[in-house]
Amino acid sequence: MEFVAAGGECCHLPRAGGSEQSLATPTLAQAILPLDHVRLTLSPSMSEAIAGPGSAAERSAGTDPLALLDCGVGVSIASRDANGLPDLVRALGATRDALGTITVYVSGRDAAHVLDDLRSNGAIAVVFSQPTTHRTVQVKARRVRIEAAAENDVAIARERVEAMVEELARAGYDRAFSARMLSFDPAELVLVRFRPEESFDQTPGPHAGRAIGAAPPIG
């Protein structure tokens, strides 16, 4: 087990033209697939989110936007290195316990650079996005624990992958394609645990970027 405390704030992502985009405002495309593989259309659910009142996350999850983690969701982790340069990796899924601690399941090989960053400074930003509703939440923390996976963790990661495969199937993606995209080697599974210190509603619409409640930091 490793414990890391951050020594600084999360980085900013470069944007075309030289400006910067804060990790507090990732795009839906960044949360799910590379930009050159995304075709975004305005679905009825997105239209509803934009129309309001309130965000889709709030209407669907009530006062607990992180209930989104119980659904099939795309999960992406962002980190920064010692020079402030960002790293991003797609995770396999996530869970949350009764104390508010979030566990994100990642491939240690795919997430090698992100894990190095987290060991170095602990600053993490994670986006959870449900493709069929566009409900999206981002959380940030400056303390993480990195752990090797046990056998029961592998089973949980497989359940989260299966939930996302079904979610993508409802959005029109082929199950075999999604299962391949989210496949992992159980021997390489790594857990990243943290408690959100900052949380943001990122569902498309007038409330995107608005801060929401957070649990006390993990200690």
mmCIF file of N, CA and C in Angstrom, residues 94-169:
data_model
loop_
_atom_site.group_PDB
_atom_site.id
_atom_site.type_symbol
_atom_site.label_atom_id
_atom_site.label_comp_id
_atom_site.label_asym_id
_atom_site.label_seq_id
_atom_site.Cartn_x
_atom_site.Cartn_y
_atom_site.Cartn_z
ATOM 1 N N ALA A 94 -15.172 1.876 -11.332
ATOM 2 C CA ALA A 94 -14.978 2.443 -10.005
ATOM 3 C C ALA A 94 -16.108 2.021 -9.086
ATOM 4 N N THR A 95 -15.822 2.040 -7.783
ATOM 5 C CA THR A 95 -16.827 1.785 -6.755
ATOM 6 C C THR A 95 -16.641 2.818 -5.645
ATOM 7 N N ARG A 96 -17.624 2.881 -4.751
ATOM 8 C CA ARG A 96 -17.565 3.810 -3.625
ATOM 9 C C ARG A 96 -18.090 3.120 -2.386
ATOM 10 N N ASP A 97 -17.401 3.286 -1.236
ATOM 11 C CA ASP A 97 -17.857 2.648 -0.016
ATOM 12 C C ASP A 97 -18.704 3.601 0.819
ATOM 13 N N ALA A 98 -19.141 3.133 1.985
ATOM 14 C CA ALA A 98 -20.053 3.916 2.821
ATOM 15 C C ALA A 98 -19.415 5.181 3.372
ATOM 16 N N LEU A 99 -18.089 5.226 3.446
ATOM 17 C CA LEU A 99 -17.390 6.398 3.963
ATOM 18 C C LEU A 99 -17.082 7.420 2.869
ATOM 19 N N GLY A 100 -17.447 7.096 1.644
ATOM 20 C CA GLY A 100 -17.195 8.021 0.545
ATOM 21 C C GLY A 100 -15.885 7.795 -0.173
ATOM 22 N N THR A 101 -15.137 6.756 0.222
ATOM 23 C CA THR A 101 -13.880 6.445 -0.455
ATOM 24 C C THR A 101 -14.170 5.829 -1.817
ATOM 25 N N ILE A 102 -13.579 6.385 -2.845
ATOM 26 C CA ILE A 102 -13.732 5.870 -4.204
ATOM 27 C C ILE A 102 -12.549 4.986 -4.544
ATOM 28 N N THR A 103 -12.819 3.837 -5.124
ATOM 29 C CA THR A 103 -11.778 2.944 -5.635
ATOM 30 C C THR A 103 -11.896 2.893 -7.143
ATOM 31 N N VAL A 104 -10.822 3.259 -7.836
ATOM 32 C CA VAL A 104 -10.777 3.195 -9.286
ATOM 33 C C VAL A 104 -9.888 2.025 -9.689
ATOM 34 N N TYR A 105 -10.365 1.224 -10.631
ATOM 35 C CA TYR A 105 -9.659 0.024 -11.080
ATOM 36 C C TYR A 105 -8.977 0.331 -12.407
ATOM 37 N N VAL A 106 -7.659 0.118 -12.465
ATOM 38 C CA VAL A 106 -6.905 0.431 -13.676
ATOM 39 C C VAL A 106 -5.951 -0.706 -14.013
ATOM 40 N N SER A 107 -5.569 -0.758 -15.279
ATOM 41 C CA SER A 107 -4.492 -1.633 -15.711
ATOM 42 C C SER A 107 -3.169 -0.970 -15.353
ATOM 43 N N GLY A 108 -2.355 -1.654 -14.575
ATOM 44 C CA GLY A 108 -1.077 -1.084 -14.171
ATOM 45 C C GLY A 108 -0.180 -0.773 -15.357
ATOM 46 N N ARG A 109 -0.290 -1.558 -16.412
ATOM 47 C CA ARG A 109 0.534 -1.305 -17.599
ATOM 48 C C ARG A 109 0.024 -0.076 -18.345
ATOM 49 N N ASP A 110 -1.282 -0.002 -18.586
ATOM 50 C CA ASP A 110 -1.834 1.143 -19.309
ATOM 51 C C ASP A 110 -1.669 2.443 -18.527
ATOM 52 N N ALA A 111 -1.759 2.340 -17.210
ATOM 53 C CA ALA A 111 -1.746 3.538 -16.365
ATOM 54 C C ALA A 111 -0.379 3.816 -15.757
ATOM 55 N N ALA A 112 0.680 3.263 -16.322
ATOM 56 C CA ALA A 112 2.004 3.359 -15.703
ATOM 57 C C ALA A 112 2.413 4.812 -15.443
ATOM 58 N N HIS A 113 2.241 5.695 -16.431
ATOM 59 C CA HIS A 113 2.658 7.088 -16.253
ATOM 60 C C HIS A 113 1.783 7.800 -15.226
ATOM 61 N N VAL A 114 0.483 7.542 -15.280
ATOM 62 C CA VAL A 114 -0.421 8.151 -14.305
ATOM 63 C C VAL A 114 -0.066 7.685 -12.897
ATOM 64 N N LEU A 115 0.185 6.416 -12.727
ATOM 65 C CA LEU A 115 0.535 5.893 -11.397
ATOM 66 C C LEU A 115 1.846 6.495 -10.899
ATOM 67 N N ASP A 116 2.813 6.688 -11.789
ATOM 68 C CA ASP A 116 4.062 7.347 -11.389
ATOM 69 C C ASP A 116 3.775 8.759 -10.891
ATOM 70 N N ASP A 117 2.911 9.476 -11.610
ATOM 71 C CA ASP A 117 2.548 10.833 -11.176
ATOM 72 C C ASP A 117 1.898 10.808 -9.797
ATOM 73 N N LEU A 118 0.972 9.882 -9.606
ATOM 74 C CA LEU A 118 0.250 9.817 -8.337
ATOM 75 C C LEU A 118 1.176 9.464 -7.186
ATOM 76 N N ARG A 119 2.134 8.599 -7.441
ATOM 77 C CA ARG A 119 3.112 8.274 -6.395
ATOM 78 C C ARG A 119 3.974 9.480 -6.059
ATOM 79 N N SER A 120 4.194 10.329 -7.051
ATOM 80 C CA SER A 120 5.058 11.481 -6.861
ATOM 81 C C SER A 120 4.365 12.616 -6.119
ATOM 82 N N ASN A 121 3.095 12.897 -6.478
ATOM 83 C CA ASN A 121 2.469 14.087 -5.890
ATOM 84 C C ASN A 121 1.040 13.897 -5.398
ATOM 85 N N GLY A 122 0.386 12.798 -5.760
ATOM 86 C CA GLY A 122 -0.939 12.506 -5.221
ATOM 87 C C GLY A 122 -2.099 13.255 -5.839
ATOM 88 N N ALA A 123 -1.840 14.225 -6.741
ATOM 89 C CA ALA A 123 -2.927 15.035 -7.307
ATOM 90 C C ALA A 123 -3.658 14.246 -8.385
ATOM 91 N N ILE A 124 -4.976 14.101 -8.230
ATOM 92 C CA ILE A 124 -5.765 13.271 -9.131
ATOM 93 C C ILE A 124 -7.070 13.972 -9.492
ATOM 94 N N ALA A 125 -7.490 13.800 -10.733
ATOM 95 C CA ALA A 125 -8.816 14.237 -11.185
ATOM 96 C C ALA A 125 -9.432 13.066 -11.939
ATOM 97 N N VAL A 126 -10.664 12.715 -11.599
ATOM 98 C CA VAL A 126 -11.333 11.566 -12.216
ATOM 99 C C VAL A 126 -12.689 12.007 -12.741
ATOM 100 N N VAL A 127 -12.998 11.575 -13.965
ATOM 101 C CA VAL A 127 -14.286 11.878 -14.585
ATOM 102 C C VAL A 127 -15.088 10.601 -14.736
ATOM 103 N N PHE A 128 -16.365 10.656 -14.347
ATOM 104 C CA PHE A 128 -17.312 9.549 -14.518
ATOM 105 C C PHE A 128 -18.418 10.035 -15.451
ATOM 106 N N SER A 129 -18.659 9.313 -16.529
ATOM 107 C CA SER A 129 -19.655 9.763 -17.496
ATOM 108 C C SER A 129 -20.479 8.581 -18.002
ATOM 109 N N GLN A 130 -21.802 8.749 -17.997
ATOM 110 C CA GLN A 130 -22.715 7.708 -18.471
ATOM 111 C C GLN A 130 -23.129 8.039 -19.905
ATOM 112 N N PRO A 131 -22.726 7.224 -20.879
ATOM 113 C CA PRO A 131 -22.956 7.560 -22.289
ATOM 114 C C PRO A 131 -24.415 7.751 -22.672
ATOM 115 N N THR A 132 -25.326 6.958 -22.129
ATOM 116 C CA THR A 132 -26.718 7.029 -22.580
ATOM 117 C C THR A 132 -27.468 8.237 -22.044
ATOM 118 N N THR A 133 -26.996 8.864 -20.987
ATOM 119 C CA THR A 133 -27.679 10.021 -20.408
ATOM 120 C C THR A 133 -26.825 11.287 -20.431
ATOM 121 N N HIS A 134 -25.512 11.130 -20.675
ATOM 122 C CA HIS A 134 -24.547 12.230 -20.624
ATOM 123 C C HIS A 134 -24.357 12.770 -19.211
ATOM 124 N N ARG A 135 -24.877 12.080 -18.207
ATOM 125 C CA ARG A 135 -24.609 12.469 -16.822
ATOM 126 C C ARG A 135 -23.112 12.338 -16.582
ATOM 127 N N THR A 136 -22.483 13.391 -16.098
ATOM 128 C CA THR A 136 -21.035 13.408 -15.929
ATOM 129 C C THR A 136 -20.676 14.137 -14.639
ATOM 130 N N VAL A 137 -19.770 13.532 -13.873
ATOM 131 C CA VAL A 137 -19.286 14.119 -12.630
ATOM 132 C C VAL A 137 -17.765 14.023 -12.632
ATOM 133 N N GLN A 138 -17.111 15.080 -12.174
ATOM 134 C CA GLN A 138 -15.662 15.051 -11.994
ATOM 135 C C GLN A 138 -15.339 15.256 -10.527
ATOM 136 N N VAL A 139 -14.336 14.517 -10.039
ATOM 137 C CA VAL A 139 -13.879 14.679 -8.665
ATOM 138 C C VAL A 139 -12.370 14.887 -8.662
ATOM 139 N N LYS A 140 -11.905 15.604 -7.658
ATOM 140 C CA LYS A 140 -10.466 15.861 -7.496
ATOM 141 C C LYS A 140 -10.046 15.544 -6.071
ATOM 142 N N ALA A 141 -8.788 15.160 -5.913
ATOM 143 C CA ALA A 141 -8.216 14.942 -4.589
ATOM 144 C C ALA A 141 -6.712 15.169 -4.661
ATOM 145 N N ARG A 142 -6.100 15.323 -3.493
ATOM 146 C CA ARG A 142 -4.651 15.509 -3.420
ATOM 147 C C ARG A 142 -3.987 14.428 -2.583
ATOM 148 N N ARG A 143 -4.760 13.413 -2.230
ATOM 149 C CA ARG A 143 -4.224 12.251 -1.500
ATOM 150 C C ARG A 143 -4.786 10.989 -2.125
ATOM 151 N N VAL A 144 -3.943 10.009 -2.369
ATOM 152 C CA VAL A 144 -4.397 8.738 -2.905
ATOM 153 C C VAL A 144 -3.674 7.593 -2.204
ATOM 154 N N ARG A 145 -4.276 6.430 -2.262
ATOM 155 C CA ARG A 145 -3.607 5.184 -1.890
ATOM 156 C C ARG A 145 -3.584 4.287 -3.115
ATOM 157 N N ILE A 146 -2.452 3.684 -3.393
ATOM 158 C CA ILE A 146 -2.306 2.780 -4.527
ATOM 159 C C ILE A 146 -2.053 1.382 -3.975
ATOM 160 N N GLU A 147 -2.871 0.428 -4.400
ATOM 161 C CA GLU A 147 -2.805 -0.920 -3.848
ATOM 162 C C GLU A 147 -2.829 -1.968 -4.956
ATOM 163 N N ALA A 148 -2.171 -3.084 -4.693
ATOM 164 C CA ALA A 148 -2.289 -4.239 -5.580
ATOM 165 C C ALA A 148 -3.675 -4.853 -5.397
ATOM 166 N N ALA A 149 -4.193 -5.475 -6.443
ATOM 167 C CA ALA A 149 -5.548 -6.045 -6.391
ATOM 168 C C ALA A 149 -5.536 -7.443 -5.785
ATOM 169 N N ALA A 150 -6.569 -7.726 -4.996
ATOM 170 C CA ALA A 150 -6.808 -9.080 -4.490
ATOM 171 C C ALA A 150 -7.786 -9.782 -5.433
ATOM 172 N N GLU A 151 -8.040 -11.048 -5.169
ATOM 173 C CA GLU A 151 -8.910 -11.834 -6.055
ATOM 174 C C GLU A 151 -10.304 -11.236 -6.147
ATOM 175 N N ASN A 152 -10.850 -10.788 -5.014
ATOM 176 C CA ASN A 152 -12.202 -10.214 -5.055
ATOM 177 C C ASN A 152 -12.232 -8.894 -5.815
ATOM 178 N N ASP A 153 -11.101 -8.179 -5.847
ATOM 179 C CA ASP A 153 -11.037 -6.941 -6.615
ATOM 180 C C ASP A 153 -11.136 -7.213 -8.112
ATOM 181 N N VAL A 154 -10.526 -8.301 -8.554
ATOM 182 C CA VAL A 154 -10.604 -8.679 -9.967
ATOM 183 C C VAL A 154 -12.062 -8.950 -10.348
ATOM 184 N N ALA A 155 -12.784 -9.637 -9.469
ATOM 185 C CA ALA A 155 -14.197 -9.924 -9.736
ATOM 186 C C ALA A 155 -15.017 -8.639 -9.822
ATOM 187 N N ILE A 156 -14.731 -7.686 -8.938
ATOM 188 C CA ILE A 156 -15.458 -6.408 -8.969
ATOM 189 C C ILE A 156 -15.135 -5.646 -10.252
ATOM 190 N N ALA A 157 -13.864 -5.624 -10.640
ATOM 191 C CA ALA A 157 -13.475 -4.925 -11.868
ATOM 192 C C ALA A 157 -14.192 -5.527 -13.075
ATOM 193 N N ARG A 158 -14.312 -6.853 -13.113
ATOM 194 C CA ARG A 158 -15.023 -7.500 -14.218
ATOM 195 C C ARG A 158 -16.500 -7.104 -14.223
ATOM 196 N N GLU A 159 -17.101 -6.987 -13.050
ATOM 197 C CA GLU A 159 -18.496 -6.563 -12.973
ATOM 198 C C GLU A 159 -18.672 -5.143 -13.508
ATOM 199 N N ARG A 160 -17.723 -4.257 -13.168
ATOM 200 C CA ARG A 160 -17.825 -2.882 -13.638
ATOM 201 C C ARG A 160 -17.633 -2.806 -15.155
ATOM 202 N N VAL A 161 -16.721 -3.633 -15.677
ATOM 203 C CA VAL A 161 -16.521 -3.673 -17.124
ATOM 204 C C VAL A 161 -17.786 -4.172 -17.814
ATOM 205 N N GLU A 162 -18.392 -5.221 -17.272
ATOM 206 C CA GLU A 162 -19.618 -5.763 -17.865
ATOM 207 C C GLU A 162 -20.742 -4.728 -17.853
ATOM 208 N N ALA A 163 -20.822 -3.949 -16.772
ATOM 209 C CA ALA A 163 -21.848 -2.905 -16.695
ATOM 210 C C ALA A 163 -21.621 -1.847 -17.769
ATOM 211 N N MET A 164 -20.366 -1.498 -18.018
ATOM 212 C CA MET A 164 -20.069 -0.502 -19.046
ATOM 213 C C MET A 164 -20.314 -1.064 -20.442
ATOM 214 N N VAL A 165 -20.010 -2.334 -20.656
ATOM 215 C CA VAL A 165 -20.287 -2.959 -21.950
ATOM 216 C C VAL A 165 -21.781 -2.908 -22.245
ATOM 217 N N GLU A 166 -22.613 -3.202 -21.242
ATOM 218 C CA GLU A 166 -24.061 -3.140 -21.428
ATOM 219 C C GLU A 166 -24.532 -1.711 -21.677
ATOM 220 N N GLU A 167 -23.942 -0.763 -20.968
ATOM 221 C CA GLU A 167 -24.287 0.640 -21.159
ATOM 222 C C GLU A 167 -23.953 1.089 -22.581
ATOM 223 N N LEU A 168 -22.781 0.712 -23.065
ATOM 224 C CA LEU A 168 -22.385 1.083 -24.426
ATOM 225 C C LEU A 168 -23.256 0.384 -25.467
ATOM 226 N N ALA A 169 -23.704 -0.843 -25.149
ATOM 227 C CA ALA A 169 -24.608 -1.541 -26.065
ATOM 228 C C ALA A 169 -25.918 -0.775 -26.199
#
